[in-house]
C-alpha cells in the first residue's frame, strides 16, 4: 500500500510552505502552472480555503489567515470567491495537463479556479484602500437587509388594512 500524500522530495515544513505559496498564488491569479503532482496535492487545500470562506465566520477567517500568506488574498477569498462559489457544493478547481517541462521532462499542468471571473475583480482606484471598499460592500449589504426588513414589515400591515 502506498502513502496517501506525496512527499515531493521535501521536508514537511518546506512542503507545507510550498502548498501555502501555491494556494496564495492561485487565489491571486486564479490560474497557475505547476507540475501535475503539485497540482494534485494543492487542490484539497484550495477547496478547503474556499469552503472556509463560504462559512464566513470569524474562526474560519482566522484559519484562512493563518494559512494564506497575503492579507489581501484573504479578503479576496472571503468577499469575492465566497460569493462566486456560494451555490457550488465543491469542486472549485480544475487541473488541465499542459505538456512537459523542458529541463527535466516533468509533466506540467495548469491549476485553475472553475468559473474564473475574467473581469477586473477587486481592482480599485488608487485613492481607495481595500478596507474602504470592504466597508462600502458591508454598508451596501446592510442597506439591502434593511430594505428587505422594511418590505417584510409593511407587507403584513397592508394585508391587515384590506381585511
mmCIF file with all atom_site columns, C-alpha atoms in Angstrom:
data_model
loop_
_atom_site.group_PDB
_atom_site.id
_atom_site.type_symbol
_atom_site.label_atom_id
_atom_site.label_alt_id
_atom_site.label_comp_id
_atom_site.label_asym_id
_atom_site.label_entity_id
_atom_site.label_seq_id
_atom_site.pdbx_PDB_ins_code
_atom_site.Cartn_x
_atom_site.Cartn_y
_atom_site.Cartn_z
_atom_site.occupancy
_atom_site.B_iso_or_equiv
_atom_site.pdbx_formal_charge
_atom_site.auth_seq_id
_atom_site.auth_comp_id
_atom_site.auth_asym_id
_atom_site.auth_atom_id
_atom_site.pdbx_PDB_model_num
ATOM 1   C CA . UNK A 1 1   ? 0.000   0.000  0.000   1.00 0.00 ? 1   UNK A CA 1
ATOM 2   C CA . UNK A 1 2   ? 1.398   3.402  -0.948  1.00 0.00 ? 2   UNK A CA 1
ATOM 3   C CA . UNK A 1 3   ? 1.394   6.610  1.022   1.00 0.00 ? 3   UNK A CA 1
ATOM 4   C CA . UNK A 1 4   ? -1.662  8.785  0.596   1.00 0.00 ? 4   UNK A CA 1
ATOM 5   C CA . UNK A 1 5   ? 0.275   12.064 0.290   1.00 0.00 ? 5   UNK A CA 1
ATOM 6   C CA . UNK A 1 6   ? 3.206   12.810 -1.985  1.00 0.00 ? 6   UNK A CA 1
ATOM 7   C CA . UNK A 1 7   ? 6.337   13.970 -0.200  1.00 0.00 ? 7   UNK A CA 1
ATOM 8   C CA . UNK A 1 8   ? 7.619   15.811 -3.298  1.00 0.00 ? 8   UNK A CA 1
ATOM 9   C CA . UNK A 1 9   ? 11.232  15.246 -2.121  1.00 0.00 ? 9   UNK A CA 1
ATOM 10  C CA . UNK A 1 10  ? 10.866  17.932 0.540   1.00 0.00 ? 10  UNK A CA 1
ATOM 11  C CA . UNK A 1 11  ? 10.835  18.007 4.341   1.00 0.00 ? 11  UNK A CA 1
ATOM 12  C CA . UNK A 1 12  ? 7.438   18.631 5.923   1.00 0.00 ? 12  UNK A CA 1
ATOM 13  C CA . UNK A 1 13  ? 7.962   22.328 6.696   1.00 0.00 ? 13  UNK A CA 1
ATOM 14  C CA . UNK A 1 14  ? 9.226   23.046 3.174   1.00 0.00 ? 14  UNK A CA 1
ATOM 15  C CA . UNK A 1 15  ? 6.345   21.100 1.629   1.00 0.00 ? 15  UNK A CA 1
ATOM 16  C CA . UNK A 1 16  ? 3.717   22.976 3.665   1.00 0.00 ? 16  UNK A CA 1
ATOM 17  C CA . UNK A 1 17  ? 5.346   26.307 2.790   1.00 0.00 ? 17  UNK A CA 1
ATOM 18  C CA . UNK A 1 18  ? 5.170   25.287 -0.882  1.00 0.00 ? 18  UNK A CA 1
ATOM 19  C CA . UNK A 1 19  ? 1.468   24.449 -0.567  1.00 0.00 ? 19  UNK A CA 1
ATOM 20  C CA . UNK A 1 20  ? 0.730   27.741 1.205   1.00 0.00 ? 20  UNK A CA 1
ATOM 21  C CA . UNK A 1 21  ? 2.570   29.643 -1.526  1.00 0.00 ? 21  UNK A CA 1
ATOM 22  C CA . UNK A 1 22  ? 0.747   27.820 -4.329  1.00 0.00 ? 22  UNK A CA 1
ATOM 23  C CA . UNK A 1 23  ? -2.652  28.401 -2.671  1.00 0.00 ? 23  UNK A CA 1
ATOM 24  C CA . UNK A 1 24  ? -1.880  32.110 -2.248  1.00 0.00 ? 24  UNK A CA 1
ATOM 25  C CA . UNK A 1 25  ? -0.786  32.379 -5.895  1.00 0.00 ? 25  UNK A CA 1
ATOM 26  C CA . UNK A 1 26  ? -3.855  30.536 -7.135  1.00 0.00 ? 26  UNK A CA 1
ATOM 27  C CA . UNK A 1 27  ? -6.178  32.858 -5.220  1.00 0.00 ? 27  UNK A CA 1
ATOM 28  C CA . UNK A 1 28  ? -4.270  35.859 -6.540  1.00 0.00 ? 28  UNK A CA 1
ATOM 29  C CA . UNK A 1 29  ? -4.048  34.863 -10.211 1.00 0.00 ? 29  UNK A CA 1
ATOM 30  C CA . UNK A 1 30  ? -6.886  32.289 -10.387 1.00 0.00 ? 30  UNK A CA 1
ATOM 31  C CA . UNK A 1 31  ? -4.672  30.143 -12.623 1.00 0.00 ? 31  UNK A CA 1
ATOM 32  C CA . UNK A 1 32  ? -1.139  28.813 -12.083 1.00 0.00 ? 32  UNK A CA 1
ATOM 33  C CA . UNK A 1 33  ? 1.199   26.496 -13.986 1.00 0.00 ? 33  UNK A CA 1
ATOM 34  C CA . UNK A 1 34  ? 2.933   23.838 -11.913 1.00 0.00 ? 34  UNK A CA 1
ATOM 35  C CA . UNK A 1 35  ? 3.754   20.129 -12.019 1.00 0.00 ? 35  UNK A CA 1
ATOM 36  C CA . UNK A 1 36  ? 0.912   17.633 -12.097 1.00 0.00 ? 36  UNK A CA 1
ATOM 37  C CA . UNK A 1 37  ? 1.942   16.140 -8.737  1.00 0.00 ? 37  UNK A CA 1
ATOM 38  C CA . UNK A 1 38  ? 1.987   19.545 -7.009  1.00 0.00 ? 38  UNK A CA 1
ATOM 39  C CA . UNK A 1 39  ? -1.364  20.496 -8.580  1.00 0.00 ? 39  UNK A CA 1
ATOM 40  C CA . UNK A 1 40  ? -2.973  17.291 -7.343  1.00 0.00 ? 40  UNK A CA 1
ATOM 41  C CA . UNK A 1 41  ? -1.635  17.848 -3.825  1.00 0.00 ? 41  UNK A CA 1
ATOM 42  C CA . UNK A 1 42  ? -2.632  21.532 -3.637  1.00 0.00 ? 42  UNK A CA 1
ATOM 43  C CA . UNK A 1 43  ? -6.212  21.013 -4.806  1.00 0.00 ? 43  UNK A CA 1
ATOM 44  C CA . UNK A 1 44  ? -7.621  19.897 -1.393  1.00 0.00 ? 44  UNK A CA 1
ATOM 45  C CA . UNK A 1 45  ? -6.016  22.896 0.328   1.00 0.00 ? 45  UNK A CA 1
ATOM 46  C CA . UNK A 1 46  ? -7.628  25.326 -2.148  1.00 0.00 ? 46  UNK A CA 1
ATOM 47  C CA . UNK A 1 47  ? -11.012 23.641 -1.786  1.00 0.00 ? 47  UNK A CA 1
ATOM 48  C CA . UNK A 1 48  ? -10.742 23.858 2.000   1.00 0.00 ? 48  UNK A CA 1
ATOM 49  C CA . UNK A 1 49  ? -9.894  27.587 1.888   1.00 0.00 ? 49  UNK A CA 1
ATOM 50  C CA . UNK A 1 50  ? -12.911 28.320 -0.318  1.00 0.00 ? 50  UNK A CA 1
ATOM 51  C CA . UNK A 1 51  ? -15.115 26.260 1.999   1.00 0.00 ? 51  UNK A CA 1
ATOM 52  C CA . UNK A 1 52  ? -13.857 28.318 4.945   1.00 0.00 ? 52  UNK A CA 1
ATOM 53  C CA . UNK A 1 53  ? -14.650 31.499 3.015   1.00 0.00 ? 53  UNK A CA 1
ATOM 54  C CA . UNK A 1 54  ? -18.179 30.268 2.341   1.00 0.00 ? 54  UNK A CA 1
ATOM 55  C CA . UNK A 1 55  ? -18.680 29.737 6.089   1.00 0.00 ? 55  UNK A CA 1
ATOM 56  C CA . UNK A 1 56  ? -17.721 33.365 6.625   1.00 0.00 ? 56  UNK A CA 1
ATOM 57  C CA . UNK A 1 57  ? -17.257 33.119 10.392  1.00 0.00 ? 57  UNK A CA 1
ATOM 58  C CA . UNK A 1 58  ? -14.526 34.840 12.355  1.00 0.00 ? 58  UNK A CA 1
ATOM 59  C CA . UNK A 1 59  ? -12.982 31.481 13.211  1.00 0.00 ? 59  UNK A CA 1
ATOM 60  C CA . UNK A 1 60  ? -12.939 30.498 9.522   1.00 0.00 ? 60  UNK A CA 1
ATOM 61  C CA . UNK A 1 61  ? -11.320 33.837 8.625   1.00 0.00 ? 61  UNK A CA 1
ATOM 62  C CA . UNK A 1 62  ? -8.604  33.325 11.226  1.00 0.00 ? 62  UNK A CA 1
ATOM 63  C CA . UNK A 1 63  ? -7.937  29.802 9.973   1.00 0.00 ? 63  UNK A CA 1
ATOM 64  C CA . UNK A 1 64  ? -7.610  31.058 6.393   1.00 0.00 ? 64  UNK A CA 1
ATOM 65  C CA . UNK A 1 65  ? -5.447  33.984 7.534   1.00 0.00 ? 65  UNK A CA 1
ATOM 66  C CA . UNK A 1 66  ? -3.067  31.591 9.274   1.00 0.00 ? 66  UNK A CA 1
ATOM 67  C CA . UNK A 1 67  ? -2.613  29.601 6.045   1.00 0.00 ? 67  UNK A CA 1
ATOM 68  C CA . UNK A 1 68  ? -2.625  32.230 3.260   1.00 0.00 ? 68  UNK A CA 1
ATOM 69  C CA . UNK A 1 69  ? 0.439   34.457 3.071   1.00 0.00 ? 69  UNK A CA 1
ATOM 70  C CA . UNK A 1 70  ? -1.148  37.725 1.863   1.00 0.00 ? 70  UNK A CA 1
ATOM 71  C CA . UNK A 1 71  ? -3.882  39.585 3.749   1.00 0.00 ? 71  UNK A CA 1
ATOM 72  C CA . UNK A 1 72  ? -5.352  40.998 0.528   1.00 0.00 ? 72  UNK A CA 1
ATOM 73  C CA . UNK A 1 73  ? -5.811  37.467 -0.786  1.00 0.00 ? 73  UNK A CA 1
ATOM 74  C CA . UNK A 1 74  ? -7.742  36.536 2.370   1.00 0.00 ? 74  UNK A CA 1
ATOM 75  C CA . UNK A 1 75  ? -10.031 39.493 1.685   1.00 0.00 ? 75  UNK A CA 1
ATOM 76  C CA . UNK A 1 76  ? -10.420 38.451 -1.947  1.00 0.00 ? 76  UNK A CA 1
ATOM 77  C CA . UNK A 1 77  ? -11.188 34.914 -0.802  1.00 0.00 ? 77  UNK A CA 1
ATOM 78  C CA . UNK A 1 78  ? -13.891 35.986 1.655   1.00 0.00 ? 78  UNK A CA 1
ATOM 79  C CA . UNK A 1 79  ? -15.516 38.787 -0.360  1.00 0.00 ? 79  UNK A CA 1
ATOM 80  C CA . UNK A 1 80  ? -15.150 37.740 -3.977  1.00 0.00 ? 80  UNK A CA 1
ATOM 81  C CA . UNK A 1 81  ? -14.589 33.991 -4.223  1.00 0.00 ? 81  UNK A CA 1
ATOM 82  C CA . UNK A 1 82  ? -17.024 33.094 -1.434  1.00 0.00 ? 82  UNK A CA 1
ATOM 83  C CA . UNK A 1 83  ? -19.809 34.912 -3.288  1.00 0.00 ? 83  UNK A CA 1
ATOM 84  C CA . UNK A 1 84  ? -18.824 33.384 -6.632  1.00 0.00 ? 84  UNK A CA 1
ATOM 85  C CA . UNK A 1 85  ? -18.968 29.828 -5.268  1.00 0.00 ? 85  UNK A CA 1
ATOM 86  C CA . UNK A 1 86  ? -21.858 30.356 -2.792  1.00 0.00 ? 86  UNK A CA 1
ATOM 87  C CA . UNK A 1 87  ? -24.139 27.829 -4.522  1.00 0.00 ? 87  UNK A CA 1
ATOM 88  C CA . UNK A 1 88  ? -21.441 25.424 -5.696  1.00 0.00 ? 88  UNK A CA 1
ATOM 89  C CA . UNK A 1 89  ? -21.177 22.361 -3.409  1.00 0.00 ? 89  UNK A CA 1
ATOM 90  C CA . UNK A 1 90  ? -17.490 21.683 -4.106  1.00 0.00 ? 90  UNK A CA 1
ATOM 91  C CA . UNK A 1 91  ? -15.025 21.091 -6.915  1.00 0.00 ? 91  UNK A CA 1
ATOM 92  C CA . UNK A 1 92  ? -13.704 24.625 -7.159  1.00 0.00 ? 92  UNK A CA 1
ATOM 93  C CA . UNK A 1 93  ? -10.545 23.763 -9.121  1.00 0.00 ? 93  UNK A CA 1
ATOM 94  C CA . UNK A 1 94  ? -9.669  22.228 -12.467 1.00 0.00 ? 94  UNK A CA 1
ATOM 95  C CA . UNK A 1 95  ? -6.392  20.582 -13.489 1.00 0.00 ? 95  UNK A CA 1
ATOM 96  C CA . UNK A 1 96  ? -5.541  20.648 -17.194 1.00 0.00 ? 96  UNK A CA 1
ATOM 97  C CA . UNK A 1 97  ? -2.426  18.891 -18.442 1.00 0.00 ? 97  UNK A CA 1
ATOM 98  C CA . UNK A 1 98  ? -0.026  21.245 -20.182 1.00 0.00 ? 98  UNK A CA 1
ATOM 99  C CA . UNK A 1 99  ? 2.799   19.232 -21.730 1.00 0.00 ? 99  UNK A CA 1
ATOM 100 C CA . UNK A 1 100 ? 6.241   18.634 -20.248 1.00 0.00 ? 100 UNK A CA 1
ATOM 101 C CA . UNK A 1 101 ? 8.850   20.926 -18.724 1.00 0.00 ? 101 UNK A CA 1
ATOM 102 C CA . UNK A 1 102 ? 11.863  21.484 -21.000 1.00 0.00 ? 102 UNK A CA 1
ATOM 103 C CA . UNK A 1 103 ? 14.608  20.938 -18.446 1.00 0.00 ? 103 UNK A CA 1
ATOM 104 C CA . UNK A 1 104 ? 13.671  17.609 -16.910 1.00 0.00 ? 104 UNK A CA 1
ATOM 105 C CA . UNK A 1 105 ? 10.568  16.472 -18.776 1.00 0.00 ? 105 UNK A CA 1
ATOM 106 C CA . UNK A 1 106 ? 8.297   16.727 -15.720 1.00 0.00 ? 106 UNK A CA 1
ATOM 107 C CA . UNK A 1 107 ? 4.602   16.647 -16.637 1.00 0.00 ? 107 UNK A CA 1
ATOM 108 C CA . UNK A 1 108 ? 3.119   20.124 -16.216 1.00 0.00 ? 108 UNK A CA 1
ATOM 109 C CA . UNK A 1 109 ? -0.439  21.206 -15.525 1.00 0.00 ? 109 UNK A CA 1
ATOM 110 C CA . UNK A 1 110 ? -2.485  24.384 -15.238 1.00 0.00 ? 110 UNK A CA 1
ATOM 111 C CA . UNK A 1 111 ? -4.417  24.571 -11.973 1.00 0.00 ? 111 UNK A CA 1
ATOM 112 C CA . UNK A 1 112 ? -7.398  26.914 -12.307 1.00 0.00 ? 112 UNK A CA 1
ATOM 113 C CA . UNK A 1 113 ? -10.418 28.008 -10.362 1.00 0.00 ? 113 UNK A CA 1
ATOM 114 C CA . UNK A 1 114 ? -13.538 26.939 -12.250 1.00 0.00 ? 114 UNK A CA 1
ATOM 115 C CA . UNK A 1 115 ? -15.836 29.719 -13.460 1.00 0.00 ? 115 UNK A CA 1
ATOM 116 C CA . UNK A 1 116 ? -12.905 32.110 -13.150 1.00 0.00 ? 116 UNK A CA 1
ATOM 117 C CA . UNK A 1 117 ? -14.055 35.688 -13.436 1.00 0.00 ? 117 UNK A CA 1
ATOM 118 C CA . UNK A 1 118 ? -12.321 37.314 -16.393 1.00 0.00 ? 118 UNK A CA 1
ATOM 119 C CA . UNK A 1 119 ? -13.137 40.889 -15.384 1.00 0.00 ? 119 UNK A CA 1
ATOM 120 C CA . UNK A 1 120 ? -11.202 43.281 -13.183 1.00 0.00 ? 120 UNK A CA 1
ATOM 121 C CA . UNK A 1 121 ? -12.230 41.674 -9.865  1.00 0.00 ? 121 UNK A CA 1
ATOM 122 C CA . UNK A 1 122 ? -11.177 43.692 -6.826  1.00 0.00 ? 122 UNK A CA 1
ATOM 123 C CA . UNK A 1 123 ? -9.185  46.231 -8.850  1.00 0.00 ? 123 UNK A CA 1
ATOM 124 C CA . UNK A 1 124 ? -9.794  49.523 -7.116  1.00 0.00 ? 124 UNK A CA 1
ATOM 125 C CA . UNK A 1 125 ? -8.913  53.114 -7.889  1.00 0.00 ? 125 UNK A CA 1
ATOM 126 C CA . UNK A 1 126 ? -5.572  54.052 -6.359  1.00 0.00 ? 126 UNK A CA 1
ATOM 127 C CA . UNK A 1 127 ? -7.074  56.566 -3.951  1.00 0.00 ? 127 UNK A CA 1
ATOM 128 C CA . UNK A 1 128 ? -9.256  53.958 -2.173  1.00 0.00 ? 128 UNK A CA 1
ATOM 129 C CA . UNK A 1 129 ? -7.904  51.197 0.006   1.00 0.00 ? 129 UNK A CA 1
ATOM 130 C CA . UNK A 1 130 ? -9.284  47.679 0.274   1.00 0.00 ? 130 UNK A CA 1
ATOM 131 C CA . UNK A 1 131 ? -10.718 48.278 3.786   1.00 0.00 ? 131 UNK A CA 1
ATOM 132 C CA . UNK A 1 132 ? -12.703 51.260 2.442   1.00 0.00 ? 132 UNK A CA 1
ATOM 133 C CA . UNK A 1 133 ? -14.101 49.094 -0.365  1.00 0.00 ? 133 UNK A CA 1
ATOM 134 C CA . UNK A 1 134 ? -14.981 46.379 2.146   1.00 0.00 ? 134 UNK A CA 1
ATOM 135 C CA . UNK A 1 135 ? -16.787 48.924 4.310   1.00 0.00 ? 135 UNK A CA 1
ATOM 136 C CA . UNK A 1 136 ? -18.759 50.045 1.243   1.00 0.00 ? 136 UNK A CA 1
ATOM 137 C CA . UNK A 1 137 ? -19.737 46.446 0.483   1.00 0.00 ? 137 UNK A CA 1
ATOM 138 C CA . UNK A 1 138 ? -20.814 45.900 4.096   1.00 0.00 ? 138 UNK A CA 1
ATOM 139 C CA . UNK A 1 139 ? -22.875 49.116 4.084   1.00 0.00 ? 139 UNK A CA 1
ATOM 140 C CA . UNK A 1 140 ? -24.477 48.053 0.815   1.00 0.00 ? 140 UNK A CA 1
ATOM 141 C CA . UNK A 1 141 ? -25.409 44.649 2.291   1.00 0.00 ? 141 UNK A CA 1
ATOM 142 C CA . UNK A 1 142 ? -26.793 46.282 5.441   1.00 0.00 ? 142 UNK A CA 1
ATOM 143 C CA . UNK A 1 143 ? -28.876 48.654 3.309   1.00 0.00 ? 143 UNK A CA 1
ATOM 144 C CA . UNK A 1 144 ? -30.294 45.728 1.319   1.00 0.00 ? 144 UNK A CA 1
ATOM 145 C CA . UNK A 1 145 ? -31.150 43.867 4.532   1.00 0.00 ? 145 UNK A CA 1
ATOM 146 C CA . UNK A 1 146 ? -32.884 46.953 5.944   1.00 0.00 ? 146 UNK A CA 1
ATOM 147 C CA . UNK A 1 147 ? -34.899 47.333 2.738   1.00 0.00 ? 147 UNK A CA 1
ATOM 148 C CA . UNK A 1 148 ? -35.943 43.675 2.909   1.00 0.00 ? 148 UNK A CA 1
ATOM 149 C CA . UNK A 1 149 ? -36.911 44.034 6.566   1.00 0.00 ? 149 UNK A CA 1
ATOM 150 C CA . UNK A 1 150 ? -38.923 47.184 5.801   1.00 0.00 ? 150 UNK A CA 1
ATOM 151 C CA . UNK A 1 151 ? -40.670 45.439 2.916   1.00 0.00 ? 151 UNK A CA 1
ATOM 152 C CA . UNK A 1 152 ? -41.493 42.462 5.128   1.00 0.00 ? 152 UNK A CA 1
ATOM 153 C CA . UNK A 1 153 ? -42.790 44.745 7.889   1.00 0.00 ? 153 UNK A CA 1
ATOM 154 C CA . UNK A 1 154 ? -45.086 46.685 5.557   1.00 0.00 ? 154 UNK A CA 1
ATOM 155 C CA . UNK A 1 155 ? -46.482 43.629 3.762   1.00 0.00 ? 155 UNK A CA 1
ATOM 156 C CA . UNK A 1 156 ? -48.434 42.171 6.749   1.00 0.00 ? 156 UNK A CA 1
ATOM 157 C CA . UNK A 1 157 ? -49.826 45.591 7.730   1.00 0.00 ? 157 UNK A CA 1
ATOM 158 C CA . UNK A 1 158 ? -51.138 46.120 4.181   1.00 0.00 ? 158 UNK A CA 1
ATOM 159 C CA . UNK A 1 159 ? -52.984 42.792 4.324   1.00 0.00 ? 159 UNK A CA 1
ATOM 160 C CA . UNK A 1 160 ? -54.460 43.683 7.732   1.00 0.00 ? 160 UNK A CA 1
ATOM 161 C CA . UNK A 1 161 ? -55.748 47.001 6.358   1.00 0.00 ? 161 UNK A CA 1
ATOM 162 C CA . UNK A 1 162 ? -57.512 45.264 3.439   1.00 0.00 ? 162 UNK A CA 1
ATOM 163 C CA . UNK A 1 163 ? -59.337 42.775 5.723   1.00 0.00 ? 163 UNK A CA 1
#
